[in-house]
Amino acid sequence: MHAFWGKILHIDLTNQKTWIEQKDEEFYKKYIGGVMMATRLVYDNLPKGADALSPENPLCFATSAFAGTLVPVGNKHSVAAKSPLTGFIGDCLASSYFSAAIRRAGYDGIVITGRAEKPTYILIDDDKITFRDASHLWGMETFETEEAIRAELGDESFRSCTIGPAGERLVRLANITNDRGRQAGRTGLGAVMGSKNLKAVTIRGTKPVEVADIDALCEMTLALAKEAQGTKTVKYRTIGTPANVLAFQRLGVLPTRNYQDSVFEGAEKISGEYMAEHYTEKAVACFGCPIACEQVAHVKEGPYAGARTSVDYESLFALSSNCGVDYLPGAIEAIHRCDRYGMDTMSTGVTISWAMECFQRGVLTKEDFGGLEPYWGNHEAVAELVRMIAFREGIGDLLAEGTKRAAAKVGKGSDHWAINVKGLECSGHDLRGLKTFALGAAVGTRGPCHNRSLAYEPDTKGQVDRLKAEPSRGALAKEKEEFAAVFDMVMLCKFLRGCFQDIYEEIPKLFTLTTGIEMTPDDLRKAAERCINLKKAFNIREGWKKEDDWLPPRFLKDPIKDGASKGSVVKPEELRMMIDAYYEARGWTPEGLIPKEKLIELGLDDIAEELGV
Amino acid sequence: MVQKQYIVCDPDKCVGCGECELACSMAHHKNFDPMVARIRTVRIEPIVMLAVACRMCEDPPCVLACPRDALSQDVDTGVIHVDTDKCDGCGWCIEACDFGAIVLNPESKVVEICDLCADYDEPQCVKFCCKEALSLSTPAVVAQQSRRKVVKKLLQELLES
């Protein structure tokens, strides 16, 4: 076996102990890497039912075959734990140097359990692991922390995952940041780190990465990298994902004012095209990426002069159109704050827009907001609320819990506009106008996620009638979920997906040339199915109920008011029908549970014993 | 007359991906290891990105600094040769190089310097740089390109004014 070391590093923060768990080739054959490997580590290391913010919740990192290699966009790591936001699997991934650092330090995964007595950071210097005092770093922002650690260790090769003030305060929207501005963004994993008193994980790896057939691998990767300079990635390279603003506006699915509207009158002014013309300085790349999608926006004058961060569509919709904001510098500032404080821009934006709708409807008042008036479009209030959430100040303490918990606390019907599934806030897609994705979002194991389910693609690309619900969407959602799972397991960036002819043919080749482990197209298909079933099994073990696969009331009751999707709504009976079809396509019971035989067929025998029906 | 060539990086095109480092290590060591890459990416976040390799200086300070005469410069190409029998990894050349373009191989304990991929038909970092930020160039061509760039910019400003 090449590339993989067969080693998982365990770190117990409570007792300051570390040990190595050996894994054989079978483990990598079955769990591949990335989110599947990380999920398996969580499954095995979390005592059933343990609270997400308890010391028992294992924070699990996993690399993949391609970490540290030249395989384009293959330098990604996964982080997973039980999510403080959903109580289900929180499986994230992030790009750049950190994954290569784990690999080069000699590990395939890291499992961190327990809770340090005082603020601590873990220093992994190849084989040497130390627990270092982080009192002087506590309170620092994410980018700042990373630089401070590098400065005190005196070598640029140290790569860190950090949390900011939000993670320290157990904000359930907090994320984990690495390599400046790369984030394991969703499901609140920053709070898991915070609950462990863990400010950062810092790694220096100096071991060379050996692969099975370097010449053949390089030949194949060069062809892919060249392909990645062509039309298939032109959107990412030039405007970046903010190009979606106008594309979604045309489809009438651009979430606006907390999903009350699906067309935004200010769309032009927050569009990717407008940003590219006025604010984008340069597109930069993650380590090992020949695409370079990261559009760094810089505000040079006006009230937000100095705001400077990379802007993608999901961050943008959440903190602009969805808050009614048509002033791009305001959105850039809000995104920059989220990045610095270490918070998920998506969940933060959607939680703020929930609060703004509460204000619109008089459910929360100016007094509740400590004097702020968060009317639609008030970008100053949005930026201030980002800060208040990060520091749990005033109403920020309520909003730091996310829409589901905040709505439960505030009541007065505010759950109607709490736009989340399983507690995770929705993405920048109005699901009423994208019905295949409405299904994908309802059943997603980590909540409604465009990264875990590419079911929006047939809708936005016009391959199906996006305003229609039909049973065939069940199999389609399954297929698109597994397509995404392939990328999330082997950990290639999905922005490369258009550069393959057939992922099930080409990716096994890349995998085998790298690791020497045989993999057929069927092996990969089966692995993708295993990945989804494993995550679902974890959720079932942690208390998943059938009603958790559902959509927020707004999408089921309020038809889209205007634009190309006008009148569309996901009727409850339509959603039920599609979910039933999805369960059937998966080979699950009508109750959404996994039969024993299915789990055994996927090689998850131990889980079949525990949970199979 | 042979004009010396070296690896040039255009900072406007460099995205900081580091693929050149991996290509270099692949070419010389058949593995992926930036620690022994003879070209290194410098990232000054968020937007300054540049890859740096040996500049093949005239009167190279690295050669002068070496107390064991392990380094010598090819008179035609400007490439610095390392006599691995003489080099004992003291690192004076590394300190002497203003560009940080010399690496000490932690395993073999001798230094490594860009040889323009003598064993290949082209430098592999250039080949793998999909952004075409890297090129094998001569001082004369670099100067030509700079002139072209500056004139273009001036004309643009004239046209706009």
PDB file of N, CA, C and O in Angstrom, chain A residues 29 39 86 94 130 135 143 162 185 188 221 242 253 259 263 304 333 473 483 510 575 581 592 597 607:
ATOM      1  N   LYS A  29      -9.540   0.164   1.625  1.00  0.00           N
ATOM      2  CA  LYS A  29     -10.333  -0.343   0.509  1.00  0.00           C
ATOM      3  C   LYS A  29     -11.807  -0.081   0.764  1.00  0.00           C
ATOM      4  O   LYS A  29     -12.558   0.285  -0.126  1.00  0.00           O
ATOM      5  N   THR A  39     -16.198   9.641   8.982  1.00  0.00           N
ATOM      6  CA  THR A  39     -17.459   9.214   9.590  1.00  0.00           C
ATOM      7  C   THR A  39     -17.287   7.887  10.330  1.00  0.00           C
ATOM      8  O   THR A  39     -17.801   7.698  11.427  1.00  0.00           O
ATOM      9  N   THR A  86     -27.016  19.832  14.513  1.00  0.00           N
ATOM     10  CA  THR A  86     -28.039  18.866  14.117  1.00  0.00           C
ATOM     11  C   THR A  86     -28.153  17.669  15.059  1.00  0.00           C
ATOM     12  O   THR A  86     -29.183  16.997  15.079  1.00  0.00           O
ATOM     13  N   ALA A  94     -12.172  20.521   3.897  1.00  0.00           N
ATOM     14  CA  ALA A  94     -11.537  21.794   3.585  1.00  0.00           C
ATOM     15  C   ALA A  94     -10.264  21.496   2.802  1.00  0.00           C
ATOM     16  O   ALA A  94      -9.713  20.402   2.890  1.00  0.00           O
ATOM     17  N   THR A 130       2.977  17.350  21.129  1.00  0.00           N
ATOM     18  CA  THR A 130       2.995  18.043  22.411  1.00  0.00           C
ATOM     19  C   THR A 130       1.715  18.835  22.599  1.00  0.00           C
ATOM     20  O   THR A 130       1.059  19.228  21.635  1.00  0.00           O
ATOM     21  N   SER A 135      -3.224  29.894  26.168  1.00  0.00           N
ATOM     22  CA  SER A 135      -3.864  31.008  26.883  1.00  0.00           C
ATOM     23  C   SER A 135      -3.639  32.323  26.158  1.00  0.00           C
ATOM     24  O   SER A 135      -4.539  33.165  26.070  1.00  0.00           O
ATOM     25  N   PHE A 143      -7.297  34.006  11.433  1.00  0.00           N
ATOM     26  CA  PHE A 143      -6.087  34.255  10.629  1.00  0.00           C
ATOM     27  C   PHE A 143      -4.929  34.637  11.547  1.00  0.00           C
ATOM     28  O   PHE A 143      -3.788  34.238  11.362  1.00  0.00           O
ATOM     29  N   THR A 162      -7.631  26.210  13.109  1.00  0.00           N
ATOM     30  CA  THR A 162      -7.884  27.025  14.289  1.00  0.00           C
ATOM     31  C   THR A 162      -9.371  27.326  14.470  1.00  0.00           C
ATOM     32  O   THR A 162     -10.153  27.155  13.539  1.00  0.00           O
ATOM     33  N   GLY A 185     -16.626  24.219   7.109  1.00  0.00           N
ATOM     34  CA  GLY A 185     -17.527  25.324   7.407  1.00  0.00           C
ATOM     35  C   GLY A 185     -18.810  24.992   8.123  1.00  0.00           C
ATOM     36  O   GLY A 185     -19.240  25.736   9.005  1.00  0.00           O
ATOM     37  N   GLY A 188     -21.183  23.376  12.541  1.00  0.00           N
ATOM     38  CA  GLY A 188     -20.757  23.831  13.867  1.00  0.00           C
ATOM     39  C   GLY A 188     -19.590  23.117  14.515  1.00  0.00           C
ATOM     40  O   GLY A 188     -19.465  23.079  15.742  1.00  0.00           O
ATOM     41  N   THR A 221      -2.517  13.138 -14.358  1.00  0.00           N
ATOM     42  CA  THR A 221      -2.905  14.356 -13.656  1.00  0.00           C
ATOM     43  C   THR A 221      -2.613  15.593 -14.498  1.00  0.00           C
ATOM     44  O   THR A 221      -3.355  16.564 -14.446  1.00  0.00           O
ATOM     45  N   PRO A 242     -19.819  33.265  -7.443  1.00  0.00           N
ATOM     46  CA  PRO A 242     -20.802  34.364  -7.427  1.00  0.00           C
ATOM     47  C   PRO A 242     -21.523  34.564  -8.765  1.00  0.00           C
ATOM     48  O   PRO A 242     -22.515  35.294  -8.845  1.00  0.00           O
ATOM     49  N   VAL A 253     -34.829  31.556  -8.331  1.00  0.00           N
ATOM     50  CA  VAL A 253     -34.574  30.755  -7.128  1.00  0.00           C
ATOM     51  C   VAL A 253     -33.474  31.381  -6.265  1.00  0.00           C
ATOM     52  O   VAL A 253     -32.772  30.685  -5.539  1.00  0.00           O
ATOM     53  N   TYR A 259     -35.796  34.001   2.189  1.00  0.00           N
ATOM     54  CA  TYR A 259     -36.553  33.075   1.337  1.00  0.00           C
ATOM     55  C   TYR A 259     -38.021  33.496   1.183  1.00  0.00           C
ATOM     56  O   TYR A 259     -38.851  32.685   0.795  1.00  0.00           O
ATOM     57  N   VAL A 263     -36.606  36.440  -6.204  1.00  0.00           N
ATOM     58  CA  VAL A 263     -36.017  37.353  -7.175  1.00  0.00           C
ATOM     59  C   VAL A 263     -35.617  38.584  -6.369  1.00  0.00           C
ATOM     60  O   VAL A 263     -36.387  39.050  -5.541  1.00  0.00           O
ATOM     61  N   TYR A 304     -16.583  50.435   4.629  1.00  0.00           N
ATOM     62  CA  TYR A 304     -16.007  49.112   4.867  1.00  0.00           C
ATOM     63  C   TYR A 304     -14.612  48.967   4.266  1.00  0.00           C
ATOM     64  O   TYR A 304     -14.164  47.849   3.992  1.00  0.00           O
ATOM     65  N   GLU A 333     -17.811  42.794   3.915  1.00  0.00           N
ATOM     66  CA  GLU A 333     -17.454  43.025   5.326  1.00  0.00           C
ATOM     67  C   GLU A 333     -18.039  41.924   6.223  1.00  0.00           C
ATOM     68  O   GLU A 333     -17.349  41.367   7.082  1.00  0.00           O
ATOM     69  N   ARG A 473     -37.583  11.063  -9.317  1.00  0.00           N
ATOM     70  CA  ARG A 473     -36.580  11.905  -8.658  1.00  0.00           C
ATOM     71  C   ARG A 473     -35.896  11.170  -7.508  1.00  0.00           C
ATOM     72  O   ARG A 473     -34.826  11.571  -7.067  1.00  0.00           O
ATOM     73  N   PHE A 483     -22.759  10.564  -6.540  1.00  0.00           N
ATOM     74  CA  PHE A 483     -21.775  11.272  -7.362  1.00  0.00           C
ATOM     75  C   PHE A 483     -20.970  12.223  -6.473  1.00  0.00           C
ATOM     76  O   PHE A 483     -19.740  12.275  -6.527  1.00  0.00           O
ATOM     77  N   LEU A 510      -6.892   6.771 -10.946  1.00  0.00           N
ATOM     78  CA  LEU A 510      -6.072   7.688 -10.135  1.00  0.00           C
ATOM     79  C   LEU A 510      -5.784   7.074  -8.768  1.00  0.00           C
ATOM     80  O   LEU A 510      -4.662   7.154  -8.254  1.00  0.00           O
ATOM     81  N   LEU A 575     -43.704  15.943  -1.628  1.00  0.00           N
ATOM     82  CA  LEU A 575     -42.458  15.664  -0.924  1.00  0.00           C
ATOM     83  C   LEU A 575     -42.478  14.240  -0.367  1.00  0.00           C
ATOM     84  O   LEU A 575     -41.512  13.479  -0.498  1.00  0.00           O
ATOM     85  N   ALA A 581     -40.048   7.403  -2.715  1.00  0.00           N
ATOM     86  CA  ALA A 581     -39.347   6.875  -3.893  1.00  0.00           C
ATOM     87  C   ALA A 581     -37.837   6.803  -3.645  1.00  0.00           C
ATOM     88  O   ALA A 581     -37.163   5.874  -4.082  1.00  0.00           O
ATOM     89  N   GLY A 592     -37.670   4.503   6.251  1.00  0.00           N
ATOM     90  CA  GLY A 592     -36.360   5.132   6.096  1.00  0.00           C
ATOM     91  C   GLY A 592     -35.252   4.446   6.879  1.00  0.00           C
ATOM     92  O   GLY A 592     -34.182   5.023   7.080  1.00  0.00           O
ATOM     93  N   GLU A 597     -29.841  -6.756   5.446  1.00  0.00           N
ATOM     94  CA  GLU A 597     -29.213  -7.290   4.222  1.00  0.00           C
ATOM     95  C   GLU A 597     -28.477  -6.200   3.461  1.00  0.00           C
ATOM     96  O   GLU A 597     -27.424  -6.436   2.870  1.00  0.00           O
ATOM     97  N   ILE A 607     -22.413  -3.037  11.763  1.00  0.00           N
ATOM     98  CA  ILE A 607     -23.504  -2.085  11.920  1.00  0.00           C
ATOM     99  C   ILE A 607     -24.852  -2.788  11.676  1.00  0.00           C
ATOM    100  O   ILE A 607     -25.855  -2.483  12.331  1.00  0.00           O
TER     101      ILE A 607
END
